[in-house]
PDB file of C-alpha atoms in Angstrom:
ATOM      1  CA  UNK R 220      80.113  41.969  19.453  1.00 48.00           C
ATOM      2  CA  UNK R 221      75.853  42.017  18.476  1.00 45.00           C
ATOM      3  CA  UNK R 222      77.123  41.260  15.410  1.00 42.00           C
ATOM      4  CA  UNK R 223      79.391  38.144  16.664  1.00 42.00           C
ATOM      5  CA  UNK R 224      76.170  37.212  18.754  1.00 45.00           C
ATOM      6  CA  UNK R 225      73.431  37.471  16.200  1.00 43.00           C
ATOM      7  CA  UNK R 226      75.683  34.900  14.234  1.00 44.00           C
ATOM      8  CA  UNK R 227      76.248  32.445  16.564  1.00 46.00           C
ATOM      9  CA  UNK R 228      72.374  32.413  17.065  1.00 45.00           C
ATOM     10  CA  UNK R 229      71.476  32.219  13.686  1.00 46.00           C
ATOM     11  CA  UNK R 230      74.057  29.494  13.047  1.00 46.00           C
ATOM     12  CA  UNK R 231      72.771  27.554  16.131  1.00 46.00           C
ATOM     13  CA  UNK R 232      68.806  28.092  14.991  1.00 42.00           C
ATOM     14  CA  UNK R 233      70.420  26.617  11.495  1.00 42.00           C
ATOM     15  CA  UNK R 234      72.569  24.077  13.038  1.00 47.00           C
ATOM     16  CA  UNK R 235      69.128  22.559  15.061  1.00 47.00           C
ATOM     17  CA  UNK R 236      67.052  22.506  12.309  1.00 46.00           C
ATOM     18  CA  UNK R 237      68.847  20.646  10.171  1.00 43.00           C
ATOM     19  CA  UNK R 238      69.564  17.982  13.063  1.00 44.00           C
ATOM     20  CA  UNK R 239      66.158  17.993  14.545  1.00 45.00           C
ATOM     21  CA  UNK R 240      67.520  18.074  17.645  1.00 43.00           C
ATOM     22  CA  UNK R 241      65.589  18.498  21.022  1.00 45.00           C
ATOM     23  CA  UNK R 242      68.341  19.959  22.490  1.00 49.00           C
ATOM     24  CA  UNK R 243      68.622  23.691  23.439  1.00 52.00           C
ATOM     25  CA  UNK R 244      70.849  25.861  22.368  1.00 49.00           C
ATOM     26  CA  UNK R 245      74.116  27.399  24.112  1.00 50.00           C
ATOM     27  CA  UNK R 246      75.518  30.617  23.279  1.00 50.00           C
ATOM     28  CA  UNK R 247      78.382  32.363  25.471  1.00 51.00           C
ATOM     29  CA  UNK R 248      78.247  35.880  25.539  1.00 52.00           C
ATOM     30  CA  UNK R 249      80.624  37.889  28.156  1.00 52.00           C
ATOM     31  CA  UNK R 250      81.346  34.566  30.153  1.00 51.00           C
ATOM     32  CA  UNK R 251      77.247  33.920  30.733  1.00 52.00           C
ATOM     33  CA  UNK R 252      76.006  31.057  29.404  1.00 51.00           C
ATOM     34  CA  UNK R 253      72.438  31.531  28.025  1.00 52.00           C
ATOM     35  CA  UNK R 254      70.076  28.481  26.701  1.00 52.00           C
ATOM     36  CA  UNK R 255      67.932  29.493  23.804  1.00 51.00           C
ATOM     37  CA  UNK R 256      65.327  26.549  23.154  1.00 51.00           C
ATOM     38  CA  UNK R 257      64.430  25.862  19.362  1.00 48.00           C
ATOM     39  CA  UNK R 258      61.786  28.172  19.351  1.00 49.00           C
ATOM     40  CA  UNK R 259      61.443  28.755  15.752  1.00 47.00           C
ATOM     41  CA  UNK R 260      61.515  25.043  15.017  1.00 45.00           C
ATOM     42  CA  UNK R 261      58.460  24.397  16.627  1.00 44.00           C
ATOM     43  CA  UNK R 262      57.047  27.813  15.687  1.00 41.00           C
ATOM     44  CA  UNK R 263      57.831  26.396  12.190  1.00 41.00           C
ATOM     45  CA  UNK R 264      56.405  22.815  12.681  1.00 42.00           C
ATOM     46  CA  UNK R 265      53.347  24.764  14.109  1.00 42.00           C
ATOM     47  CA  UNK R 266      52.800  26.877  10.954  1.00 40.00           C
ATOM     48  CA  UNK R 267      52.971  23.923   9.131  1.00 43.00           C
ATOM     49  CA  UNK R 268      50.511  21.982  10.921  1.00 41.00           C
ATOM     50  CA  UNK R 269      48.075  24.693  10.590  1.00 44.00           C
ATOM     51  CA  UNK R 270      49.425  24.930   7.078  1.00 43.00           C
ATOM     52  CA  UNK R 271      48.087  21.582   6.368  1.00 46.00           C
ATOM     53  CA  UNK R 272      44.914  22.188   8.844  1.00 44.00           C
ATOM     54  CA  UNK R 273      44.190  24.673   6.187  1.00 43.00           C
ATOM     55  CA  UNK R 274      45.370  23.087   2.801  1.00 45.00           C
ATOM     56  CA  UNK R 275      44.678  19.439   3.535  1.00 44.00           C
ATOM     57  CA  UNK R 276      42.769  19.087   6.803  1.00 43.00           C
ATOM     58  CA  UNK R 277      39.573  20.707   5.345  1.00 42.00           C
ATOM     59  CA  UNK R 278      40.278  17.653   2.830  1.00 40.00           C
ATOM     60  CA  UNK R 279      40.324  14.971   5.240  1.00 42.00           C
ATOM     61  CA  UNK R 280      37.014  16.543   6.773  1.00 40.00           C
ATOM     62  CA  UNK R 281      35.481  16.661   3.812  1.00 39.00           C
ATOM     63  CA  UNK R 282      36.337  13.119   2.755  1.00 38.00           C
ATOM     64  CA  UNK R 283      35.220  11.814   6.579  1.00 37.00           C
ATOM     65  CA  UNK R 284      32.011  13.929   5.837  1.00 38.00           C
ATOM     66  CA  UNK R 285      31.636  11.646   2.855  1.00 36.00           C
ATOM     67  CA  UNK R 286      32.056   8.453   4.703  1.00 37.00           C
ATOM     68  CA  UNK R 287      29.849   9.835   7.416  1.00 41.00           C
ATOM     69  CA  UNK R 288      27.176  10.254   4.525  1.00 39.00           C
ATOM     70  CA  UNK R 289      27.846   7.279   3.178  1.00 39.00           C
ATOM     71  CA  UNK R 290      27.488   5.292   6.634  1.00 40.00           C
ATOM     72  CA  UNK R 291      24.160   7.215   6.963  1.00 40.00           C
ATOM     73  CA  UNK R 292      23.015   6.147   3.584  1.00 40.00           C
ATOM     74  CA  UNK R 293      23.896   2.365   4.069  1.00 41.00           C
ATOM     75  CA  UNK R 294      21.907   3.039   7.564  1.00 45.00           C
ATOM     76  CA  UNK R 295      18.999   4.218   6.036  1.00 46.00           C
ATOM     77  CA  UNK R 296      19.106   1.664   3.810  1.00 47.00           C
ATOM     78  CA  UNK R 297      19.172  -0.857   6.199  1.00 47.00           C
ATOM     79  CA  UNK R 298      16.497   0.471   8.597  1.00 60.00           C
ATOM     80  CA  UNK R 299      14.149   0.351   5.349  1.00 57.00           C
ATOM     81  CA  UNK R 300      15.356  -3.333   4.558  1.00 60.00           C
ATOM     82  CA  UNK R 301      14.677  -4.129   8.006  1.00 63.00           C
ATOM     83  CA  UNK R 302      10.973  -2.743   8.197  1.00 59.00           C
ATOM     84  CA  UNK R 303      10.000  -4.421   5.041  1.00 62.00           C
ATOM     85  CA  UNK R 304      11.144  -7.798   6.112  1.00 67.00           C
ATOM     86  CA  UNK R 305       9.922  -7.406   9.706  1.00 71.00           C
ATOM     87  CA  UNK R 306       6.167  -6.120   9.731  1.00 78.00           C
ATOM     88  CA  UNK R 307       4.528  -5.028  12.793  1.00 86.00           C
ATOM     89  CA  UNK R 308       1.121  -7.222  12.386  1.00 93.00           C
ATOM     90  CA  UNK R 309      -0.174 -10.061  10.680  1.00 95.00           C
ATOM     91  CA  UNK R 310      -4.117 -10.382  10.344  1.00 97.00           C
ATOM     92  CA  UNK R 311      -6.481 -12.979   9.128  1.00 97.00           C
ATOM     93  CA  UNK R 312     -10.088 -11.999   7.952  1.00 97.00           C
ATOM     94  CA  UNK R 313     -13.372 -12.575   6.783  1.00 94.00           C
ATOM     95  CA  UNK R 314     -15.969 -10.445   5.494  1.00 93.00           C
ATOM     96  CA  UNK R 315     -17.892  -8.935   2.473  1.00 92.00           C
ATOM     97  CA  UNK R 316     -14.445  -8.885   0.099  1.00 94.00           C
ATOM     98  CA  UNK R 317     -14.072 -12.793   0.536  1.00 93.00           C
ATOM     99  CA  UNK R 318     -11.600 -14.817   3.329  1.00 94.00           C
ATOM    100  CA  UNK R 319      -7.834 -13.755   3.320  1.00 96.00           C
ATOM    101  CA  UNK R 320      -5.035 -12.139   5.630  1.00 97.00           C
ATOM    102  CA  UNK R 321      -2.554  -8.795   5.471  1.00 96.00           C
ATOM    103  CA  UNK R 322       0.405  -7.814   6.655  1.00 96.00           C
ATOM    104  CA  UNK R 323       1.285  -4.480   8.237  1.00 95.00           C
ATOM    105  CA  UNK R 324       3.959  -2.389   8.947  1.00 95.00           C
ATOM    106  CA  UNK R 325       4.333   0.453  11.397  1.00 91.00           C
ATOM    107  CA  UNK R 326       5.333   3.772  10.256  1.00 89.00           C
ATOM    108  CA  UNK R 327       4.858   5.534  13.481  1.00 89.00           C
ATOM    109  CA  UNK R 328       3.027   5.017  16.480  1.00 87.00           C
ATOM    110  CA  UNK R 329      -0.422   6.211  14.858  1.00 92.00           C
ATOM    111  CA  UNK R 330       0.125   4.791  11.300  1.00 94.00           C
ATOM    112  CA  UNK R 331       0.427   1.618   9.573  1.00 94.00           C
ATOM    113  CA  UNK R 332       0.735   0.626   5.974  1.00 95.00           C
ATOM    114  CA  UNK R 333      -1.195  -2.853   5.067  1.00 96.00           C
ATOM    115  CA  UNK R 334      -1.036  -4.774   1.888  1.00 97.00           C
ATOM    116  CA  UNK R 335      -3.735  -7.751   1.888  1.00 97.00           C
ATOM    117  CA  UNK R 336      -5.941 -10.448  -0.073  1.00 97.00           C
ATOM    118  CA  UNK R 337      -9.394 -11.556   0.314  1.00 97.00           C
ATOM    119  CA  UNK R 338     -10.912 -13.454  -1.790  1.00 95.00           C
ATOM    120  CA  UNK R 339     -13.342 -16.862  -2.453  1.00 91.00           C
ATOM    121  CA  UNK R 340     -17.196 -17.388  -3.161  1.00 86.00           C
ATOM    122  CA  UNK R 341     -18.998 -14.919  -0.685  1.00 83.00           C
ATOM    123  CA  UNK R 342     -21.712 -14.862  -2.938  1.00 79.00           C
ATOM    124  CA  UNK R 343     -23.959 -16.105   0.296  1.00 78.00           C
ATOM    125  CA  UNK R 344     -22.548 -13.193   2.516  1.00 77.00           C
ATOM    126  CA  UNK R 345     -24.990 -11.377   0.010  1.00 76.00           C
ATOM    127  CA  UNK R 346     -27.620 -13.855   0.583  1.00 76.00           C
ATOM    128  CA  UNK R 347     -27.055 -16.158  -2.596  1.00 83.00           C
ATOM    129  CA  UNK R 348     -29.257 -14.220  -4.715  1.00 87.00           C
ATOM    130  CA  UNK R 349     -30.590 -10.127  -5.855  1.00 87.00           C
ATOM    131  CA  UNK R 350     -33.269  -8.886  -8.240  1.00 89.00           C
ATOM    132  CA  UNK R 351     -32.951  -7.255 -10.821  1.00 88.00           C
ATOM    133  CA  UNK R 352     -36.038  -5.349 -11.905  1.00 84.00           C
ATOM    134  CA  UNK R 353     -38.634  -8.371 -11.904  1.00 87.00           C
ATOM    135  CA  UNK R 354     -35.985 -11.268 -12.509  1.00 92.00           C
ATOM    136  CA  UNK R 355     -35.086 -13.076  -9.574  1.00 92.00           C
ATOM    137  CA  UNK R 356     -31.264 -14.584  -9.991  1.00 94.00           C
ATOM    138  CA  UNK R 357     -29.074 -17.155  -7.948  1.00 93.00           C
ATOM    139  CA  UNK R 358     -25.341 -15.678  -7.900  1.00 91.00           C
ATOM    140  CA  UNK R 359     -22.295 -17.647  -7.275  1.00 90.00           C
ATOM    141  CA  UNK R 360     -19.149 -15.437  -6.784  1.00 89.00           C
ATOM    142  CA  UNK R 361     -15.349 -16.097  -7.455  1.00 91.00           C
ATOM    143  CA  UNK R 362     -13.465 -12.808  -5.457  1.00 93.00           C
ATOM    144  CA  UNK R 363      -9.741 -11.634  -6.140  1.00 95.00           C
ATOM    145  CA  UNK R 364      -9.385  -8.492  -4.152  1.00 96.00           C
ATOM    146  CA  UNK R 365      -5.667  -7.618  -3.376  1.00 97.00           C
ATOM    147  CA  UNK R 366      -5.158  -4.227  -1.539  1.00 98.00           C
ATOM    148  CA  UNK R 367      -3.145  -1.525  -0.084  1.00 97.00           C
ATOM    149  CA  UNK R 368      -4.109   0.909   2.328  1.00 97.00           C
ATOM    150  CA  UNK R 369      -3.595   2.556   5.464  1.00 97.00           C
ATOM    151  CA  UNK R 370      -4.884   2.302   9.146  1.00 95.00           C
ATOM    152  CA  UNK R 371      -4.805   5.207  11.093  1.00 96.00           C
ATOM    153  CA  UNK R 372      -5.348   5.907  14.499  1.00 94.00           C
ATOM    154  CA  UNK R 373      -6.440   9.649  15.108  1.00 94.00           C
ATOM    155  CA  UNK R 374      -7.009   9.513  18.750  1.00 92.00           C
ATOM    156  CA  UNK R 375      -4.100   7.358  19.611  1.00 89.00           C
ATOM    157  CA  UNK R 376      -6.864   4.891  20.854  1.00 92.00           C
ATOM    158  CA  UNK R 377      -8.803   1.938  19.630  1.00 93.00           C
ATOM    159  CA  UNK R 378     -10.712   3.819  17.007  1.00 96.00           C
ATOM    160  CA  UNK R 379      -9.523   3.500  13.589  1.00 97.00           C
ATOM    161  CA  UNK R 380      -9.939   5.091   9.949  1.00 98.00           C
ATOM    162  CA  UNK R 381      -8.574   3.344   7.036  1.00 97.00           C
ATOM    163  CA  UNK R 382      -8.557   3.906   3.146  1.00 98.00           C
ATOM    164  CA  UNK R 383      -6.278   2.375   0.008  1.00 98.00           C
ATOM    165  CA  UNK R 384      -7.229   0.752  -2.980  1.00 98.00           C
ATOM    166  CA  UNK R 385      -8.495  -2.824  -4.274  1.00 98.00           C
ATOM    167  CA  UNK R 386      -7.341  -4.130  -7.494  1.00 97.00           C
ATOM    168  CA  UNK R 387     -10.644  -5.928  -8.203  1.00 95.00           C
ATOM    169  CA  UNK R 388     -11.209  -8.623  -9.989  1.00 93.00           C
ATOM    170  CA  UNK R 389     -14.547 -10.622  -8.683  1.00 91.00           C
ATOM    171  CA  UNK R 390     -16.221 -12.754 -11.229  1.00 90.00           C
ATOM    172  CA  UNK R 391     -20.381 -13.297 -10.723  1.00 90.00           C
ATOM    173  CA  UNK R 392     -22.054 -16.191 -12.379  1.00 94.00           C
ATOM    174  CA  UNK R 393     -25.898 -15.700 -12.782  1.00 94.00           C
ATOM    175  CA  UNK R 394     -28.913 -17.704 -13.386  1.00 95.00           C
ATOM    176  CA  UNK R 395     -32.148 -16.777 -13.655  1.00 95.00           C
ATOM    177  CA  UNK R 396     -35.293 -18.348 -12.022  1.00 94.00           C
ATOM    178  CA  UNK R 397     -38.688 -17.941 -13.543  1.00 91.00           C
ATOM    179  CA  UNK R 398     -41.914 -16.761 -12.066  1.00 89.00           C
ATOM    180  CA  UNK R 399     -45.073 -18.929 -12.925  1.00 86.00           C
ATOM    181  CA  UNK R 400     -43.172 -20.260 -15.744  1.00 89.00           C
ATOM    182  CA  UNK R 401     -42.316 -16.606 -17.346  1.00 91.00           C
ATOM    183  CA  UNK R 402     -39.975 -14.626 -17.118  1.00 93.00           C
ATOM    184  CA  UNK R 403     -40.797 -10.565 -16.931  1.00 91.00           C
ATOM    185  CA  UNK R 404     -38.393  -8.249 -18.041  1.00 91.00           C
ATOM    186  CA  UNK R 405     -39.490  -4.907 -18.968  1.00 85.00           C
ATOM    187  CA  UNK R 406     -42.742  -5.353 -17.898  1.00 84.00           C
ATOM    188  CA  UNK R 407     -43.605  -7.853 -20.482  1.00 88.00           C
ATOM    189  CA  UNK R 408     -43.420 -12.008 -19.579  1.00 90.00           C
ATOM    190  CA  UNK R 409     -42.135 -14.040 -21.318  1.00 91.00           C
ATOM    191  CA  UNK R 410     -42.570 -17.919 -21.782  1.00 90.00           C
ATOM    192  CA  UNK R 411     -39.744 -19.891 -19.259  1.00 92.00           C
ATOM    193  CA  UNK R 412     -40.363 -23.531 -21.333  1.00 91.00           C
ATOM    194  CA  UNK R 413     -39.676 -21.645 -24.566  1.00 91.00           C
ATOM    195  CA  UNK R 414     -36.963 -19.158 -23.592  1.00 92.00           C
ATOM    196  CA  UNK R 415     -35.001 -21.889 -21.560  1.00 92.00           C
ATOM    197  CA  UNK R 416     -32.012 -21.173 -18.984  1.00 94.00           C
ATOM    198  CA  UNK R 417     -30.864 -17.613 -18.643  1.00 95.00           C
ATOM    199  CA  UNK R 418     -27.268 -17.936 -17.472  1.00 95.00           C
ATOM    200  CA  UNK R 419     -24.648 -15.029 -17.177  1.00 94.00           C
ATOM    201  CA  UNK R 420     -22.101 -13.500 -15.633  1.00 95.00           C
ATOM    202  CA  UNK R 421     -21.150 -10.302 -14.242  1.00 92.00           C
ATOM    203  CA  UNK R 422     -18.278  -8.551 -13.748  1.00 91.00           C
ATOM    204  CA  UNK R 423     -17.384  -5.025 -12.510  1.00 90.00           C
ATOM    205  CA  UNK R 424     -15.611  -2.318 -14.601  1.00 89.00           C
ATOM    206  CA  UNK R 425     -13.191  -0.533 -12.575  1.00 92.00           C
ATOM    207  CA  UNK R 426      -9.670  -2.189 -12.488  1.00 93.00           C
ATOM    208  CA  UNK R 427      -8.866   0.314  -9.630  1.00 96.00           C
ATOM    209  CA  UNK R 428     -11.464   0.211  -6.619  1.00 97.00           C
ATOM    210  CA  UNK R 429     -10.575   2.810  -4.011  1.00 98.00           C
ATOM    211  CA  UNK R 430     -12.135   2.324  -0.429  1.00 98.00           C
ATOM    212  CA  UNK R 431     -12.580   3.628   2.784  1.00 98.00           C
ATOM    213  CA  UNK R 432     -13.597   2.373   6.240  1.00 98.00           C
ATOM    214  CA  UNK R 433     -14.096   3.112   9.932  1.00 98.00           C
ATOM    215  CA  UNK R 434     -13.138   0.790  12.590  1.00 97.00           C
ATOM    216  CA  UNK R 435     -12.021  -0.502  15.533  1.00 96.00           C
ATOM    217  CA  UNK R 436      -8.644  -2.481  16.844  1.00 94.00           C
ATOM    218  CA  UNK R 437      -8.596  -3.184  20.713  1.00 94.00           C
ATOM    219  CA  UNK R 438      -5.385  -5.569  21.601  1.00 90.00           C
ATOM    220  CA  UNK R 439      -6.775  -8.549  24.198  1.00 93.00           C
ATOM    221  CA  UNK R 440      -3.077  -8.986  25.331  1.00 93.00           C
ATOM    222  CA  UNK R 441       0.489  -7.647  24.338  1.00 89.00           C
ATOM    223  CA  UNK R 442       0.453  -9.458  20.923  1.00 93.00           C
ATOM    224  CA  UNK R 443      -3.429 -10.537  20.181  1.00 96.00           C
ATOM    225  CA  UNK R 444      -5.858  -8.351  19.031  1.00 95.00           C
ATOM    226  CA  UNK R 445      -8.931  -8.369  16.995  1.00 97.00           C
ATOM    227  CA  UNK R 446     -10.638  -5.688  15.025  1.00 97.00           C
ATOM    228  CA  UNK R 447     -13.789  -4.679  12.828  1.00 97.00           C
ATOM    229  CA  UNK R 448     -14.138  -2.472   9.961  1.00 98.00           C
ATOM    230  CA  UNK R 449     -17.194  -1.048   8.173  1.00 98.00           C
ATOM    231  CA  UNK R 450     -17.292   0.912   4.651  1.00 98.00           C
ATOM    232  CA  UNK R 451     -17.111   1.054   1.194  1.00 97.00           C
ATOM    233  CA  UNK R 452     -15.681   0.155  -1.946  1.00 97.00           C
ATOM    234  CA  UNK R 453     -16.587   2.077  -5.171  1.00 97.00           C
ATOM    235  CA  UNK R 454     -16.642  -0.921  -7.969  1.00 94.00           C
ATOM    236  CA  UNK R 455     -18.208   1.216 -10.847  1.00 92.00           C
ATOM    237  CA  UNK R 456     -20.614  -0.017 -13.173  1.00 90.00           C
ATOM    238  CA  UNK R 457     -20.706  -3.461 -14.638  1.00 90.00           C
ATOM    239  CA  UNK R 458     -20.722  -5.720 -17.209  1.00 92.00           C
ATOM    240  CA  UNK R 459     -22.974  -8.498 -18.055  1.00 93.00           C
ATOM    241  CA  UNK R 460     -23.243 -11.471 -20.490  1.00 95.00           C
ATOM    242  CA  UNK R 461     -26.417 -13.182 -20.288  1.00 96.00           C
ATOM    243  CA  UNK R 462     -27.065 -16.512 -22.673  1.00 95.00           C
ATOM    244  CA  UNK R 463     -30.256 -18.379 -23.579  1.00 94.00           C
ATOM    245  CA  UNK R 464     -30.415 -22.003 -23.661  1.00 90.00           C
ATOM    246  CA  UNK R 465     -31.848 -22.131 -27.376  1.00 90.00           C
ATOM    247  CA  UNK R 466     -31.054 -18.729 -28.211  1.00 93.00           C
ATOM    248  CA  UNK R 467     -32.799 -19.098 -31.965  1.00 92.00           C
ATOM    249  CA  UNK R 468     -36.198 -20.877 -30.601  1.00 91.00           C
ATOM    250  CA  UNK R 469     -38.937 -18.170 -31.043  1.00 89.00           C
ATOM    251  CA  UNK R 470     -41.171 -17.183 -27.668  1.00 89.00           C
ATOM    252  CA  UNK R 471     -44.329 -15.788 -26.967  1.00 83.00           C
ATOM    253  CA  UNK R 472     -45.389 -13.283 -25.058  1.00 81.00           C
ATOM    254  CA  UNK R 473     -47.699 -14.671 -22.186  1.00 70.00           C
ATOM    255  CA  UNK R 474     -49.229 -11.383 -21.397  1.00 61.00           C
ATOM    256  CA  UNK R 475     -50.321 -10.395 -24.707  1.00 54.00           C
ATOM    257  CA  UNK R 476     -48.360  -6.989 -24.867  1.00 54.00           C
ATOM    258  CA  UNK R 477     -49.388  -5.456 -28.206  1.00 45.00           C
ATOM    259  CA  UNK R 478     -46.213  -2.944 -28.687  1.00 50.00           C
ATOM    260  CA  UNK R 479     -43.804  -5.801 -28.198  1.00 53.00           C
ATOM    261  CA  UNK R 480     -42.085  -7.211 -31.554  1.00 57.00           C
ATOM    262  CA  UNK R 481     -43.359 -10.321 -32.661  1.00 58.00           C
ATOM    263  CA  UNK R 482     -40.783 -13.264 -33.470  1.00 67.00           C
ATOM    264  CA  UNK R 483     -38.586 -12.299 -30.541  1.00 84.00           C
ATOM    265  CA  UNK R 484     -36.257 -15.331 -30.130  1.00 91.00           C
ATOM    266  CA  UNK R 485     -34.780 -16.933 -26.780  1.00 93.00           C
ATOM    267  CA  UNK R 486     -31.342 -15.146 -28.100  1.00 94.00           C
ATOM    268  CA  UNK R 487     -32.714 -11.533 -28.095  1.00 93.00           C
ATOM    269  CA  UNK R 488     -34.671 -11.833 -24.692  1.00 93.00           C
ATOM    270  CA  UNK R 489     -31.596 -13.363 -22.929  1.00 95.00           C
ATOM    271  CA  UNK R 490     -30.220  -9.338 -24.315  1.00 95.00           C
ATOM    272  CA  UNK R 491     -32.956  -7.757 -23.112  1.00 93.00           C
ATOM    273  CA  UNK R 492     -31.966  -9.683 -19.509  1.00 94.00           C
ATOM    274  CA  UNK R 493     -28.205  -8.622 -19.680  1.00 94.00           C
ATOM    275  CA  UNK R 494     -29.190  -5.080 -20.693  1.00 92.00           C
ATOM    276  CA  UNK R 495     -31.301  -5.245 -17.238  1.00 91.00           C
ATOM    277  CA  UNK R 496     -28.514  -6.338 -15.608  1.00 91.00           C
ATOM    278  CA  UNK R 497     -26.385  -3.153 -16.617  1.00 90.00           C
ATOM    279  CA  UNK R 498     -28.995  -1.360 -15.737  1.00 87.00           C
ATOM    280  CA  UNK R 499     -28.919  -2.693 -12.450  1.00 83.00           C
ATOM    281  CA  UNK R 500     -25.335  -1.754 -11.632  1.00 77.00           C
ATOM    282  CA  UNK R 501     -25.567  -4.400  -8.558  1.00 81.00           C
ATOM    283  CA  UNK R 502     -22.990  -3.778  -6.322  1.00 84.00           C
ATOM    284  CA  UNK R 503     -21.466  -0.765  -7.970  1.00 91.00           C
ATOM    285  CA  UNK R 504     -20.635   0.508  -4.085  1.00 93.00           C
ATOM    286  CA  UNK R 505     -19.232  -3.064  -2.786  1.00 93.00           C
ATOM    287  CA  UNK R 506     -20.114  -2.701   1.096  1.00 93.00           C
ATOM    288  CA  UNK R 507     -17.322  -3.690   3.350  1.00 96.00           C
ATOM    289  CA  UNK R 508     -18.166  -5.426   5.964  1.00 95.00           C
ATOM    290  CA  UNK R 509     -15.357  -7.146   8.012  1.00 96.00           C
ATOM    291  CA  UNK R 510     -14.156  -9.135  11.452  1.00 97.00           C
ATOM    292  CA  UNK R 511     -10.984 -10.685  12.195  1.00 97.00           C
ATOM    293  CA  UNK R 512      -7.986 -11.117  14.692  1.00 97.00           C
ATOM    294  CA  UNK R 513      -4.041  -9.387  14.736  1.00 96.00           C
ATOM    295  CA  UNK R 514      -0.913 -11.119  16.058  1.00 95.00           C
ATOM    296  CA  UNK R 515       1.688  -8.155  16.454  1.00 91.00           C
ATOM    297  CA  UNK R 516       5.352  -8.951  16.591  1.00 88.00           C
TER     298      UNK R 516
END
C-alpha cells in the first residue's frame, strides 16, 4: 500500500508539472482524501530564480552598474559644460596692465578661476616718460596682456589673494629728448644737432609673466561689486632697438672727454643709447595696480 501511495504522488507531482497547473493535488488513501499542494513546483521555480539570481542576475547588475556609470559620466560631463558656459562674474577694469574685462567661474565658495585681457596705451599711467641713466625719454605704450589666474578668498571675507600668469606682449616706443642740446650717455655728451632723433623701442623678454596680487572684493548689492588689486608682475629683462636719425653723420663730443673714440658716428651713439636701455631693465617687475567693478550672475 506505501508503495501504491508513493506512486500516485509521484505521478501527481509529474502530472502538475507538466500542466502547470495551480491546482492541488488529491490522493485517496484508506477513504481520506488528502490535498498535497505543488510544493516542489514552486520549490523548483524558486531554485531557478535564484539559479538565475546567481548565473544571470549578477549580469544584469553589472550591466545596470554600467549604465549607472555611464549616466554619471554624461552628468559630469554636463555639470562641466554647464560651468564653462555659465561663469559666475564678469568684470571690467583699468589699471597698470592697460583697460580690459575677465570672466570668472566659481569652483567653490572660496575659489574662482578668471581668464582676462587688458590692454591699450597706459604709457601715461607711468607718467609718459622714465630715465634712463642721464637720458630723459617720452614712452608711448601698445599693451596685450591676456591672463589666467585665480582669486582666492582665505578668510571667506572681502579680502582676496590672487596669482596666474600673463602672456605678455607690450610694445614701448621711445624717444629721446636732449639736455642743453647734448645728449649724455655714459657720462660723456654728446652733440643733439649732430646726433639727431634717438627713437626706439622696447620690448620685454619673457613670453610667460607670472603674477601675484592682494586685494579686495566687497559686493554693494546681490549682483554688483567692485574690487582693487595691488602686486606684481615679473616681465624679465628687455630688449631695445634704438635708431639715429643720420646714423653715419660723425659727432663731437661737447665735453671734451679724452678716453672717448674719436669719429664716433650718430649710428654708434644711438648703440651706446640702446645698450643703456638694457641696462636699465625698466619695468622688469611690471607693478599692478588695478580698480574696477563685478556683475555676478
Amino acid at each position: 500500500m506505501k508503495l501504491v501511495k508513493l506512486t500516485a504522488i509521484s505521478a501527481a507531482v509529474l502530472g502538475s508539472t507538466a500542466a502547470m497547473a495551480a491546482e492541488p493535488v488529491v490522493v485517496v488513501d484508506n477513504n481520506a482524501a488528502v490535498a498535497y499542494e505543488a510544493e516542489p513546483v514552486a520549490v523548483a521555480y524558486e531554485a531557478e530564480t535564484e539559479a538565475n539570481t546567481t548565473n544571470t542576475g549578477v549580469v544584469g547588475k553589472t550591466a545596470g552598474a554600467v549604465r549607472n556609470t555611464t549616466g554619471a559620466v554624461l552628468g559630469g560631463t554636463k555639470t562641466l559644460f554647464q560651468t564653462a558656459i555659465n561663469p559666475a562674474s564678469v568684470s571690467a577694469e583699468v589699471g597698470t596692465l592697460g583697460y580690459g574685462a575677465n570672466i570668472g567661474w566659481s569652483m567653490n565658495e572660496n575659489t574662482e578661476l578668471q581668464a582676462g585681457w587688458a590692454g591699450g596705451d597706459v604709457a601715461d599711467l607711468f607718467g609718459g616718460d622714465f630715465d634712463a641713466d642721464d637720458v630723459n625719454y617720452d614712452v608711448d605704450a601698445d599693451f596685450s596682456n591676456p591672463y589666467l589666474g585665480v582669486q582666492l578668498r582665505p578668510a571667506s571675507n572681502w579680502f582676496t589673494v590672487g596669482a596666474g600668469i600673463i602672456v605678455p606682449d607690450n610694445d614701448f616706443d621711445v624717444t629721446a629728448n636732449s639736455e642743453g642740446g647734448t645728449y649724455k650717455i655714459n657720462d660723456v655728451s654728446y652733440n643733439a644737432d649732430e646726433v639727431g632723433t634717438l627713437q626706439g623701442t622696447m620690448e620685454h623678454r619673457n613670453k610667460l609673466a607670472p603674477y601675484a596680487t592682494i586685494g579686495f572684493r566687497p559686493n554693494i548689492t546681490n549682483n554688483f561689486g567692485v574690487f582693487g588689486e595691488i602686486g606684481a608682475a615679473y616681465m624679465g629683462k628687455t630688449d631695445a632697438t634704438v635708431n639715429a636719425t643720420d646714423p653715419d653723420n660723425l659727432v663731437s663730443i661737447s665735453n671734451g672727454v679724452s678716453d672717448v673714440p674719436s669719429g664716433l658716428n650718430a649710428g654708434q651713439v644711438a648703440k651706446l643709447a640702446e645698450q643703456e636701455l638694457e641696462d636699465k631693465d625698466w619695468l622688469e617687475w611690471l607693478p599692478i595696480v588695478k580698480v574696477g567693478a563685478t556683475y555676478r550672475f
